[in-house]
């Protein structure tokens, strides 16, 4: 909450700020009595003077009596909504390029939250300034390897996620991600020594994998080499690093399949199920604290799909779980595509089984023990070499049921992200404007070596890995070819809610793309329970071309 200043103090503040150019654009009309939550600096960040560059520091007498400046509100909004782990940050002066990047993103988010579109003009000016300063840093042999330079590029990428309303903005975001990935190569293996370096490597890699899947590309070799270097400083049992290893293996495998480097039916099927088994093994051997709670309720179906939702200890754990689900959905898309291509036809018996699976999913509460039996790739002993139609049909149905469950689990993770209270009697009144407000903060500094202190790094962890860690799994759940229209419409609406709650404009882009898919499916008038009749080429387009 902004403080309600007296009329006299407000008059003095306006007089002193009159000479500033920002007030000429109507910014001053933003009332200091605003009741919008989470727009001011959090208690640990109240001393906004500490984040100004050296050229901006000056006498601060009486400033504590004034309403926050626009820059201070932008900084406060950024650290309240886009990062975790800022302890110690405010005791240091940030580089100019990083400060401008933070202001650009903070102003953009604040513009949406405060419904002040004129602030977006200032945000874009800060964005262009940040690009100029970051470009200069990239030309400096000293600055090019600084953590703040890499973090600035990551924030600029998130700016595109927050502000872009067209599909071109997704490419602009990918451009920043590719730039950050190239910078990782320049920084070399020494960056993996520090917790901050490993955290930023993890975030860039997560976003890079998304762009690789979009463009059917392999993960660059230097990323794999850096990941191997990072393992030296992490315990081998760390699920995050295990996840990154499997994630890279899957991304490369999918690129091989998409480009025909691997085309043999048996090879594709065996490798896909092998990778799926690795993900399943990771899920069943998580360390204490990584488990999530499932809460069943019939309340608020517009928020809670299928009558249950999950509660996670912190947002990083939720991201890893959703990442696993997303990659497994894509793996089973490949499995079903291979099976469809191999089989000359699926009989009416197959269609009836498909309907039966959907009936089971919509009428029976998910049972963990049954789910393990259904989805564990090693639970069925199938001779794929025989090309037996019944065996292939069983695997197809098994893959279908796995995908349905993974889709449902992604949807079940969303309520906590958007602030739905983590208790059975939650109601829409418990919503928060800020995302992630319902996650704990037990792990604000992941990827730190055992026994290391968070004080060794003063750079924050960017939430959502530049905005896509939540949007992409949700979009995947809606775009998968087994998604029914009710699910697709729920996902499209939820993307819009996320866009409105956070001001993430690309959420609206993905929602529009999903609406286009719904319209296309209606034109084709495909029966809900019929097996999709896809050729091998069409399967590749559906699996790869939509990301």
Short mmCIF file of C-alpha atoms in Angstrom, two decimals, residues 7-532:
data_model
loop_
_atom_site.label_atom_id
_atom_site.label_comp_id
_atom_site.label_asym_id
_atom_site.label_seq_id
_atom_site.Cartn_x
_atom_site.Cartn_y
_atom_site.Cartn_z
CA UNK A 7 -2.15 17.53 1.02
CA UNK A 8 0.80 19.76 1.91
CA UNK A 9 3.40 17.03 1.44
CA UNK A 10 1.81 16.02 -1.83
CA UNK A 11 1.94 19.62 -3.02
CA UNK A 12 5.65 19.87 -2.15
CA UNK A 13 6.40 16.55 -3.82
CA UNK A 14 4.72 17.67 -7.02
CA UNK A 15 6.61 20.95 -6.97
CA UNK A 16 9.98 19.25 -6.56
CA UNK A 17 9.21 16.68 -9.26
CA UNK A 18 7.82 19.19 -11.74
CA UNK A 19 11.11 19.52 -13.57
CA UNK A 20 11.30 15.79 -14.26
CA UNK A 21 10.40 14.76 -17.78
CA UNK A 22 8.49 11.74 -16.63
CA UNK A 23 5.83 13.85 -14.98
CA UNK A 24 5.09 15.55 -18.29
CA UNK A 25 3.48 12.37 -19.62
CA UNK A 26 0.72 12.15 -17.09
CA UNK A 27 2.69 9.90 -14.75
CA UNK A 28 2.16 12.30 -11.87
CA UNK A 29 -1.57 11.67 -12.05
CA UNK A 30 -0.99 8.20 -10.55
CA UNK A 31 -2.49 8.78 -7.10
CA UNK A 32 -0.35 8.22 -4.06
CA UNK A 33 -3.48 6.84 -2.44
CA UNK A 34 -3.40 3.83 -4.81
CA UNK A 35 -4.62 0.66 -3.19
CA UNK A 36 -2.98 -1.70 -5.68
CA UNK A 37 -1.03 -4.30 -3.66
CA UNK A 38 2.56 -5.42 -4.24
CA UNK A 39 3.54 -2.33 -6.21
CA UNK A 40 5.84 -0.84 -3.60
CA UNK A 41 9.20 -2.10 -2.49
CA UNK A 42 8.94 -4.99 -0.04
CA UNK A 43 10.24 -4.33 3.48
CA UNK A 44 13.70 -5.64 2.60
CA UNK A 45 13.86 -3.37 -0.43
CA UNK A 46 12.53 -0.14 0.99
CA UNK A 47 15.90 1.56 0.74
CA UNK A 48 15.60 2.03 -3.00
CA UNK A 49 18.51 4.45 -2.95
CA UNK A 50 20.86 1.48 -2.77
CA UNK A 51 20.00 0.28 -6.27
CA UNK A 52 20.70 3.59 -7.99
CA UNK A 53 23.79 3.91 -10.07
CA UNK A 54 26.65 6.01 -8.75
CA UNK A 55 25.66 8.91 -10.99
CA UNK A 56 22.18 8.98 -9.47
CA UNK A 57 23.22 8.99 -5.81
CA UNK A 58 22.87 12.34 -4.13
CA UNK A 59 21.43 14.15 -1.11
CA UNK A 60 18.42 12.30 0.24
CA UNK A 61 17.29 14.70 2.96
CA UNK A 62 13.53 14.62 3.52
CA UNK A 63 13.09 12.06 0.72
CA UNK A 64 11.57 9.64 3.22
CA UNK A 65 8.57 11.94 3.45
CA UNK A 66 7.83 11.83 -0.27
CA UNK A 67 5.76 9.39 -2.23
CA UNK A 68 7.86 6.81 -4.12
CA UNK A 69 9.17 8.00 -7.46
CA UNK A 70 8.20 6.18 -10.64
CA UNK A 71 11.65 4.59 -10.81
CA UNK A 72 11.31 3.40 -7.22
CA UNK A 73 7.89 1.96 -7.93
CA UNK A 74 9.26 0.19 -11.01
CA UNK A 75 12.15 -1.30 -9.01
CA UNK A 76 9.81 -2.31 -6.22
CA UNK A 77 7.36 -3.92 -8.63
CA UNK A 78 10.18 -5.86 -10.28
CA UNK A 79 11.53 -7.31 -7.05
CA UNK A 80 8.07 -7.99 -5.66
CA UNK A 81 6.79 -9.84 -8.72
CA UNK A 82 9.62 -11.19 -10.85
CA UNK A 83 12.36 -12.46 -8.55
CA UNK A 84 13.08 -14.36 -5.37
CA UNK A 85 16.17 -14.16 -3.19
CA UNK A 86 17.16 -10.48 -2.86
CA UNK A 87 18.93 -10.67 0.51
CA UNK A 88 22.02 -8.48 0.37
CA UNK A 89 21.21 -7.10 -3.06
CA UNK A 90 20.23 -3.72 -1.70
CA UNK A 91 23.65 -3.18 -0.13
CA UNK A 92 25.25 -2.94 -3.56
CA UNK A 93 25.17 -0.54 -6.48
CA UNK A 94 23.99 -2.30 -9.63
CA UNK A 95 25.54 -1.85 -13.06
CA UNK A 96 23.73 0.64 -15.28
CA UNK A 97 22.72 -1.93 -17.88
CA UNK A 98 21.15 -4.15 -15.23
CA UNK A 99 19.43 -1.19 -13.56
CA UNK A 100 17.92 -0.08 -16.87
CA UNK A 101 16.75 -3.64 -17.63
CA UNK A 102 15.10 -3.89 -14.21
CA UNK A 103 13.41 -0.51 -14.64
CA UNK A 104 12.17 -1.45 -18.11
CA UNK A 105 10.56 -4.67 -16.91
CA UNK A 106 9.29 -3.13 -13.68
CA UNK A 107 7.69 -0.22 -15.52
CA UNK A 108 6.11 -2.58 -18.03
CA UNK A 109 4.59 -4.71 -15.29
CA UNK A 110 3.57 -1.66 -13.28
CA UNK A 111 1.96 -0.16 -16.37
CA UNK A 112 -0.34 -3.17 -16.72
CA UNK A 113 -1.06 -3.49 -12.98
CA UNK A 114 -1.82 0.22 -12.50
CA UNK A 115 -3.63 0.47 -15.86
CA UNK A 116 -1.36 3.34 -16.82
CA UNK A 117 -0.48 2.80 -20.51
CA UNK A 118 1.59 5.97 -20.66
CA UNK A 119 4.13 4.29 -18.41
CA UNK A 120 4.81 1.85 -21.24
CA UNK A 121 6.43 4.69 -23.18
CA UNK A 122 8.94 5.14 -20.37
CA UNK A 123 9.35 1.36 -20.13
CA UNK A 124 10.29 1.09 -23.79
CA UNK A 125 12.72 3.98 -23.46
CA UNK A 126 14.41 2.15 -20.59
CA UNK A 127 14.37 -1.02 -22.70
CA UNK A 128 16.22 0.68 -25.55
CA UNK A 129 18.64 2.24 -23.11
CA UNK A 130 19.28 -1.17 -21.54
CA UNK A 131 19.97 -2.66 -24.97
CA UNK A 132 22.51 0.08 -25.73
CA UNK A 133 24.24 -0.38 -22.38
CA UNK A 134 24.21 -4.17 -22.64
CA UNK A 135 25.62 -4.03 -26.17
CA UNK A 136 28.45 -1.88 -24.85
CA UNK A 137 29.06 -4.37 -22.04
CA UNK A 138 29.28 -7.20 -24.56
CA UNK A 139 32.08 -5.36 -26.33
CA UNK A 140 34.09 -5.03 -23.12
CA UNK A 141 36.48 -7.94 -22.37
CA UNK A 142 35.84 -7.38 -18.67
CA UNK A 143 32.09 -6.71 -18.63
CA UNK A 144 31.15 -9.46 -21.09
CA UNK A 145 31.76 -12.12 -18.43
CA UNK A 146 30.03 -10.31 -15.58
CA UNK A 147 26.96 -11.94 -14.05
CA UNK A 148 25.06 -8.68 -14.35
CA UNK A 149 25.52 -8.68 -18.15
CA UNK A 150 23.99 -12.13 -18.50
CA UNK A 151 21.20 -11.29 -16.07
CA UNK A 152 20.42 -8.12 -18.04
CA UNK A 153 19.92 -10.16 -21.21
CA UNK A 154 17.63 -12.55 -19.35
CA UNK A 155 15.54 -9.63 -18.06
CA UNK A 156 15.34 -8.13 -21.55
CA UNK A 157 13.98 -11.46 -22.77
CA UNK A 158 11.36 -11.40 -20.06
CA UNK A 159 10.42 -7.86 -21.14
CA UNK A 160 9.37 -9.35 -24.48
CA UNK A 161 7.28 -11.95 -22.66
CA UNK A 162 5.53 -9.28 -20.60
CA UNK A 163 4.93 -6.77 -23.40
CA UNK A 164 4.56 -8.76 -26.63
CA UNK A 165 1.05 -9.20 -28.03
CA UNK A 166 2.01 -10.83 -31.34
CA UNK A 167 3.73 -14.05 -32.32
CA UNK A 168 6.70 -11.97 -33.45
CA UNK A 169 7.37 -11.22 -29.79
CA UNK A 170 8.00 -14.92 -29.22
CA UNK A 171 10.79 -14.74 -31.80
CA UNK A 172 12.13 -11.58 -30.15
CA UNK A 173 12.17 -13.45 -26.83
CA UNK A 174 13.98 -16.37 -28.52
CA UNK A 175 16.55 -13.91 -29.90
CA UNK A 176 17.44 -12.79 -26.36
CA UNK A 177 17.58 -16.40 -25.20
CA UNK A 178 19.96 -17.34 -28.01
CA UNK A 179 22.10 -14.33 -27.11
CA UNK A 180 22.23 -15.44 -23.50
CA UNK A 181 23.17 -18.97 -24.58
CA UNK A 182 26.01 -17.59 -26.72
CA UNK A 183 27.20 -15.58 -23.74
CA UNK A 184 27.34 -18.75 -21.64
CA UNK A 185 29.95 -20.08 -24.08
CA UNK A 186 32.05 -16.92 -23.74
CA UNK A 187 31.86 -17.05 -19.94
CA UNK A 188 33.38 -20.52 -19.99
CA UNK A 189 33.45 -23.31 -17.41
CA UNK A 190 34.57 -21.03 -14.56
CA UNK A 191 31.03 -19.62 -14.33
CA UNK A 192 29.85 -22.97 -12.97
CA UNK A 193 31.92 -22.55 -9.81
CA UNK A 194 29.57 -20.05 -8.19
CA UNK A 195 25.93 -20.69 -7.17
CA UNK A 196 24.88 -17.54 -9.07
CA UNK A 197 26.56 -18.83 -12.23
CA UNK A 198 24.87 -22.21 -11.96
CA UNK A 199 21.47 -20.64 -11.30
CA UNK A 200 21.70 -18.43 -14.37
CA UNK A 201 22.98 -21.34 -16.46
CA UNK A 202 19.95 -23.36 -15.38
CA UNK A 203 17.53 -20.57 -16.25
CA UNK A 204 19.07 -19.86 -19.64
CA UNK A 205 19.17 -23.57 -20.46
CA UNK A 206 15.49 -23.99 -19.57
CA UNK A 207 14.52 -21.19 -21.94
CA UNK A 208 16.96 -22.40 -24.61
CA UNK A 209 15.39 -25.86 -24.60
CA UNK A 210 12.03 -24.24 -25.29
CA UNK A 211 13.43 -22.44 -28.35
CA UNK A 212 15.17 -25.62 -29.52
CA UNK A 213 11.86 -27.50 -29.36
CA UNK A 214 10.14 -24.66 -31.21
CA UNK A 215 12.66 -24.82 -34.05
CA UNK A 216 13.42 -28.57 -33.97
CA UNK A 217 17.06 -27.98 -33.00
CA UNK A 218 19.55 -29.89 -30.90
CA UNK A 219 20.90 -28.34 -27.72
CA UNK A 220 24.26 -26.67 -28.50
CA UNK A 221 27.24 -28.78 -27.56
CA UNK A 222 28.73 -26.14 -25.27
CA UNK A 223 25.58 -26.23 -23.13
CA UNK A 224 26.03 -29.95 -22.62
CA UNK A 225 29.69 -29.43 -21.73
CA UNK A 226 28.81 -26.73 -19.20
CA UNK A 227 26.18 -28.95 -17.66
CA UNK A 228 28.81 -31.67 -17.20
CA UNK A 229 31.09 -29.08 -15.60
CA UNK A 230 28.36 -28.00 -13.20
CA UNK A 231 27.89 -31.56 -11.97
CA UNK A 232 31.31 -31.29 -10.33
CA UNK A 233 29.91 -28.74 -7.88
CA UNK A 234 26.56 -30.41 -7.21
CA UNK A 235 25.67 -33.66 -5.46
CA UNK A 236 24.94 -36.40 -7.98
CA UNK A 237 21.55 -36.96 -6.35
CA UNK A 238 20.42 -33.38 -7.05
CA UNK A 239 17.10 -33.81 -8.92
CA UNK A 240 17.51 -30.48 -10.72
CA UNK A 241 20.71 -31.56 -12.43
CA UNK A 242 19.29 -35.00 -13.17
CA UNK A 243 16.32 -33.26 -14.74
CA UNK A 244 18.56 -31.09 -16.92
CA UNK A 245 20.46 -34.13 -18.14
CA UNK A 246 17.28 -35.95 -19.22
CA UNK A 247 15.83 -32.73 -20.63
CA UNK A 248 18.84 -32.26 -22.92
CA UNK A 249 18.77 -35.92 -23.97
CA UNK A 250 15.08 -35.62 -24.84
CA UNK A 251 15.49 -32.36 -26.79
CA UNK A 252 18.23 -33.90 -28.92
CA UNK A 253 16.21 -37.08 -29.44
CA UNK A 254 13.18 -35.12 -30.61
CA UNK A 255 15.34 -33.12 -33.04
CA UNK A 256 16.70 -36.38 -34.45
CA UNK A 257 13.17 -37.72 -34.93
CA UNK A 258 11.88 -34.48 -36.43
CA UNK A 259 14.68 -34.39 -39.00
CA UNK A 260 14.61 -38.10 -39.80
CA UNK A 261 18.01 -38.88 -38.27
CA UNK A 262 16.20 -41.57 -36.30
CA UNK A 263 13.34 -43.10 -38.28
CA UNK A 264 13.32 -46.81 -37.52
CA UNK A 265 10.09 -47.64 -35.70
CA UNK A 266 11.66 -49.93 -33.11
CA UNK A 267 14.50 -47.50 -32.38
CA UNK A 268 12.15 -44.54 -31.97
CA UNK A 269 9.76 -46.46 -29.71
CA UNK A 270 12.48 -48.02 -27.56
CA UNK A 271 14.35 -44.74 -27.05
CA UNK A 272 11.17 -42.78 -26.31
CA UNK A 273 10.10 -45.29 -23.67
CA UNK A 274 13.62 -45.37 -22.25
CA UNK A 275 13.63 -41.59 -21.77
CA UNK A 276 10.13 -41.73 -20.31
CA UNK A 277 11.36 -44.34 -17.85
CA UNK A 278 14.16 -41.99 -16.80
CA UNK A 279 11.63 -39.25 -16.05
CA UNK A 280 9.44 -41.72 -14.12
CA UNK A 281 12.45 -42.84 -12.10
CA UNK A 282 13.25 -39.23 -11.27
CA UNK A 283 9.66 -38.69 -10.07
CA UNK A 284 9.69 -41.72 -7.83
CA UNK A 285 13.03 -40.90 -6.20
CA UNK A 286 12.64 -37.25 -5.30
CA UNK A 287 14.25 -36.07 -2.03
CA UNK A 288 12.13 -35.16 1.02
CA UNK A 289 10.26 -31.90 0.50
CA UNK A 290 9.73 -32.40 -3.22
CA UNK A 291 6.44 -34.19 -2.74
CA UNK A 292 3.25 -32.26 -3.38
CA UNK A 293 -0.13 -32.44 -1.67
CA UNK A 294 -3.29 -33.23 -3.63
CA UNK A 295 -6.45 -31.50 -2.38
CA UNK A 296 -9.84 -32.62 -3.65
CA UNK A 297 -12.73 -30.18 -3.89
CA UNK A 298 -15.75 -29.47 -6.05
CA UNK A 299 -15.47 -25.72 -5.51
CA UNK A 300 -14.54 -23.15 -8.15
CA UNK A 301 -14.45 -25.28 -11.34
CA UNK A 302 -13.32 -22.23 -13.30
CA UNK A 303 -10.11 -22.37 -11.26
CA UNK A 304 -9.86 -26.02 -10.27
CA UNK A 305 -10.21 -28.45 -13.16
CA UNK A 306 -11.34 -32.06 -12.55
CA UNK A 307 -11.98 -31.48 -8.85
CA UNK A 308 -8.46 -31.42 -7.39
CA UNK A 309 -5.36 -29.26 -7.23
CA UNK A 310 -1.78 -29.50 -6.00
CA UNK A 311 0.13 -27.67 -3.31
CA UNK A 312 3.92 -27.44 -3.68
CA UNK A 313 6.46 -26.26 -1.15
CA UNK A 314 8.02 -23.69 -3.47
CA UNK A 315 7.85 -22.49 -7.05
CA UNK A 316 11.11 -24.14 -8.17
CA UNK A 317 9.79 -27.57 -7.22
CA UNK A 318 6.53 -26.85 -9.05
CA UNK A 319 8.50 -25.81 -12.14
CA UNK A 320 10.53 -29.02 -12.19
CA UNK A 321 7.42 -31.19 -11.80
CA UNK A 322 5.67 -29.35 -14.63
CA UNK A 323 8.78 -29.55 -16.77
CA UNK A 324 8.84 -33.33 -16.35
CA UNK A 325 5.14 -33.56 -17.24
CA UNK A 326 5.60 -31.40 -20.31
CA UNK A 327 8.47 -33.46 -21.69
CA UNK A 328 6.65 -36.69 -20.97
CA UNK A 329 3.59 -35.43 -22.87
CA UNK A 330 5.82 -34.68 -25.86
CA UNK A 331 7.49 -38.08 -25.54
CA UNK A 332 4.15 -39.84 -25.64
CA UNK A 333 3.15 -37.73 -28.64
CA UNK A 334 6.16 -39.30 -30.36
CA UNK A 335 5.17 -42.77 -29.14
CA UNK A 336 1.62 -42.46 -30.45
CA UNK A 337 2.85 -40.94 -33.70
CA UNK A 338 5.20 -43.86 -34.24
CA UNK A 339 2.46 -46.36 -33.45
CA UNK A 340 0.00 -44.66 -35.80
CA UNK A 341 2.57 -44.60 -38.59
CA UNK A 342 3.45 -48.25 -38.03
CA UNK A 343 -0.09 -49.55 -37.93
CA UNK A 344 -1.94 -49.52 -41.24
CA UNK A 345 -5.24 -49.02 -39.53
CA UNK A 346 -6.81 -48.96 -36.09
CA UNK A 347 -10.07 -50.89 -36.04
CA UNK A 348 -13.33 -49.98 -34.38
CA UNK A 349 -12.08 -52.00 -31.44
CA UNK A 350 -9.28 -49.44 -31.07
CA UNK A 351 -11.73 -46.53 -31.17
CA UNK A 352 -13.86 -48.16 -28.51
CA UNK A 353 -10.81 -48.60 -26.28
CA UNK A 354 -9.94 -44.96 -26.81
CA UNK A 355 -13.43 -43.95 -25.65
CA UNK A 356 -13.12 -46.32 -22.69
CA UNK A 357 -9.90 -44.62 -21.56
CA UNK A 358 -11.55 -41.21 -21.76
CA UNK A 359 -14.53 -42.57 -19.82
CA UNK A 360 -12.24 -43.96 -17.12
CA UNK A 361 -10.38 -40.67 -16.88
CA UNK A 362 -13.51 -38.51 -16.57
CA UNK A 363 -15.45 -40.75 -14.17
CA UNK A 364 -12.85 -42.36 -11.89
CA UNK A 365 -10.75 -40.38 -9.41
CA UNK A 366 -7.04 -40.73 -10.21
CA UNK A 367 -5.45 -43.48 -8.14
CA UNK A 368 -1.69 -43.31 -7.65
CA UNK A 369 -1.23 -47.09 -7.52
CA UNK A 370 -3.27 -47.64 -10.67
CA UNK A 371 -1.47 -44.76 -12.33
CA UNK A 372 1.95 -46.30 -11.68
CA UNK A 373 0.78 -49.56 -13.24
CA UNK A 374 -0.67 -47.74 -16.24
CA UNK A 375 2.22 -45.43 -16.95
CA UNK A 376 5.44 -47.20 -15.95
CA UNK A 377 7.03 -48.15 -19.30
CA UNK A 378 8.41 -51.38 -17.83
CA UNK A 379 5.05 -52.57 -16.49
CA UNK A 380 4.08 -54.20 -19.78
CA UNK A 381 6.18 -56.82 -21.55
CA UNK A 382 5.42 -56.11 -25.21
CA UNK A 383 7.25 -57.65 -28.15
CA UNK A 384 7.42 -54.64 -30.46
CA UNK A 385 9.42 -56.62 -32.97
CA UNK A 386 6.45 -58.80 -33.74
CA UNK A 387 4.34 -55.81 -34.84
CA UNK A 388 1.46 -57.51 -33.09
CA UNK A 389 -1.63 -55.33 -33.48
CA UNK A 390 -2.97 -56.10 -29.99
CA UNK A 391 0.35 -55.28 -28.33
CA UNK A 392 0.63 -52.01 -30.21
CA UNK A 393 -2.93 -51.16 -29.27
CA UNK A 394 -2.18 -51.75 -25.60
CA UNK A 395 0.84 -49.45 -25.77
CA UNK A 396 -1.19 -46.83 -27.61
CA UNK A 397 -3.87 -46.85 -24.91
CA UNK A 398 -1.23 -46.85 -22.19
CA UNK A 399 0.34 -43.79 -23.78
CA UNK A 400 -3.06 -42.12 -24.03
CA UNK A 401 -3.86 -42.66 -20.34
CA UNK A 402 -0.41 -41.39 -19.36
CA UNK A 403 -0.90 -38.22 -21.38
CA UNK A 404 -4.32 -37.59 -19.87
CA UNK A 405 -2.91 -37.89 -16.36
CA UNK A 406 0.06 -35.64 -17.11
CA UNK A 407 -2.26 -33.07 -18.65
CA UNK A 408 -4.52 -33.14 -15.60
CA UNK A 409 -1.57 -32.75 -13.22
CA UNK A 410 -0.38 -29.65 -15.07
CA UNK A 411 -3.84 -28.14 -14.74
CA UNK A 412 -3.86 -29.07 -11.04
CA UNK A 413 -0.69 -27.03 -10.46
CA UNK A 414 -2.16 -23.78 -11.76
CA UNK A 415 -4.40 -22.73 -8.82
CA UNK A 416 -1.43 -22.31 -6.50
CA UNK A 417 0.41 -20.26 -9.09
CA UNK A 418 -2.41 -17.74 -9.34
CA UNK A 419 -2.78 -17.36 -5.57
CA UNK A 420 -5.57 -19.82 -4.80
CA UNK A 421 -5.40 -20.58 -1.05
CA UNK A 422 -3.77 -23.89 -0.22
CA UNK A 423 -6.67 -25.27 1.80
CA UNK A 424 -9.89 -27.09 0.88
CA UNK A 425 -12.22 -24.21 1.78
CA UNK A 426 -10.47 -21.74 -0.55
CA UNK A 427 -12.59 -19.27 -2.45
CA UNK A 428 -12.04 -16.75 -5.25
CA UNK A 429 -11.83 -13.98 -2.64
CA UNK A 430 -8.48 -15.40 -1.60
CA UNK A 431 -6.86 -14.47 -4.90
CA UNK A 432 -3.77 -12.29 -4.85
CA UNK A 433 -2.75 -9.88 -7.59
CA UNK A 434 0.81 -11.19 -7.43
CA UNK A 435 1.57 -14.62 -8.82
CA UNK A 436 3.53 -17.09 -6.67
CA UNK A 437 2.20 -15.43 -3.49
CA UNK A 438 1.10 -18.85 -2.28
CA UNK A 439 4.52 -20.53 -2.55
CA UNK A 440 6.89 -20.83 0.37
CA UNK A 441 10.42 -19.53 0.24
CA UNK A 442 12.34 -22.44 1.68
CA UNK A 443 14.59 -22.64 -1.36
CA UNK A 444 15.26 -19.11 -2.58
CA UNK A 445 18.76 -20.16 -3.64
CA UNK A 446 18.58 -23.45 -5.52
CA UNK A 447 21.62 -24.95 -7.23
CA UNK A 448 23.93 -23.96 -4.39
CA UNK A 449 26.69 -26.33 -3.41
CA UNK A 450 26.21 -28.16 -0.10
CA UNK A 451 27.21 -25.92 2.78
CA UNK A 452 27.47 -22.80 0.63
CA UNK A 453 25.96 -19.53 1.78
CA UNK A 454 23.51 -17.48 -0.22
CA UNK A 455 25.50 -14.41 0.73
CA UNK A 456 28.08 -15.40 -1.85
CA UNK A 457 25.81 -13.99 -4.51
CA UNK A 458 23.71 -10.85 -4.52
CA UNK A 459 21.97 -11.43 -7.83
CA UNK A 460 18.32 -12.46 -7.70
CA UNK A 461 16.74 -15.54 -9.19
CA UNK A 462 14.35 -14.65 -11.99
CA UNK A 463 10.97 -16.23 -11.41
CA UNK A 464 9.44 -18.40 -14.12
CA UNK A 465 12.68 -18.61 -16.10
CA UNK A 466 11.78 -15.50 -18.07
CA UNK A 467 8.08 -16.11 -17.94
CA UNK A 468 7.81 -19.41 -19.80
CA UNK A 469 8.08 -21.93 -16.97
CA UNK A 470 4.35 -21.57 -16.30
CA UNK A 471 2.99 -20.61 -19.72
CA UNK A 472 4.62 -23.37 -21.74
CA UNK A 473 3.42 -26.39 -19.69
CA UNK A 474 -0.09 -24.93 -19.59
CA UNK A 475 -0.07 -24.32 -23.34
CA UNK A 476 1.27 -27.84 -23.95
CA UNK A 477 -1.58 -29.29 -21.89
CA UNK A 478 -4.05 -27.49 -24.14
CA UNK A 479 -2.37 -28.06 -27.49
CA UNK A 480 -1.69 -31.80 -27.19
CA UNK A 481 -3.74 -33.72 -29.73
CA UNK A 482 -5.64 -35.68 -27.06
CA UNK A 483 -6.99 -32.47 -25.47
CA UNK A 484 -10.77 -32.19 -25.53
CA UNK A 485 -12.45 -28.89 -26.32
CA UNK A 486 -13.52 -28.27 -22.67
CA UNK A 487 -9.89 -28.64 -21.58
CA UNK A 488 -8.69 -26.39 -24.37
CA UNK A 489 -11.20 -23.69 -23.47
CA UNK A 490 -10.28 -23.91 -19.78
CA UNK A 491 -6.59 -23.56 -20.65
CA UNK A 492 -7.27 -20.63 -23.00
CA UNK A 493 -9.22 -18.81 -20.29
CA UNK A 494 -6.57 -19.56 -17.66
CA UNK A 495 -3.87 -18.14 -19.94
CA UNK A 496 -5.93 -14.96 -20.16
CA UNK A 497 -6.27 -14.87 -16.36
CA UNK A 498 -2.52 -15.19 -16.00
CA UNK A 499 -2.04 -12.46 -18.59
CA UNK A 500 -4.37 -10.14 -16.69
CA UNK A 501 -2.97 -10.99 -13.25
CA UNK A 502 0.68 -10.53 -14.18
CA UNK A 503 0.45 -8.37 -17.26
CA UNK A 504 2.23 -11.06 -19.28
CA UNK A 505 1.05 -10.25 -22.77
CA UNK A 506 2.41 -13.40 -24.39
CA UNK A 507 -0.10 -15.35 -22.32
CA UNK A 508 -2.76 -13.73 -24.52
CA UNK A 509 -0.79 -14.72 -27.63
CA UNK A 510 -0.77 -18.37 -26.57
CA UNK A 511 -4.47 -18.17 -25.66
CA UNK A 512 -5.24 -16.83 -29.14
CA UNK A 513 -3.21 -19.63 -30.73
CA UNK A 514 -5.17 -22.17 -28.72
CA UNK A 515 -8.48 -20.59 -29.77
CA UNK A 516 -7.34 -20.90 -33.37
CA UNK A 517 -6.66 -24.61 -32.78
CA UNK A 518 -10.17 -25.03 -31.35
CA UNK A 519 -11.70 -23.35 -34.40
CA UNK A 520 -9.62 -25.53 -36.72
CA UNK A 521 -10.71 -28.70 -34.92
CA UNK A 522 -14.34 -27.66 -35.20
CA UNK A 523 -14.00 -27.19 -38.95
CA UNK A 524 -12.58 -30.67 -39.26
CA UNK A 525 -15.51 -31.97 -37.18
CA UNK A 526 -13.40 -34.74 -35.71
CA UNK A 527 -15.30 -37.06 -33.31
CA UNK A 528 -14.16 -36.64 -29.71
CA UNK A 529 -13.55 -40.35 -29.18
CA UNK A 530 -12.07 -41.22 -32.56
CA UNK A 531 -8.40 -42.00 -32.99
CA UNK A 532 -6.65 -39.16 -34.84
#
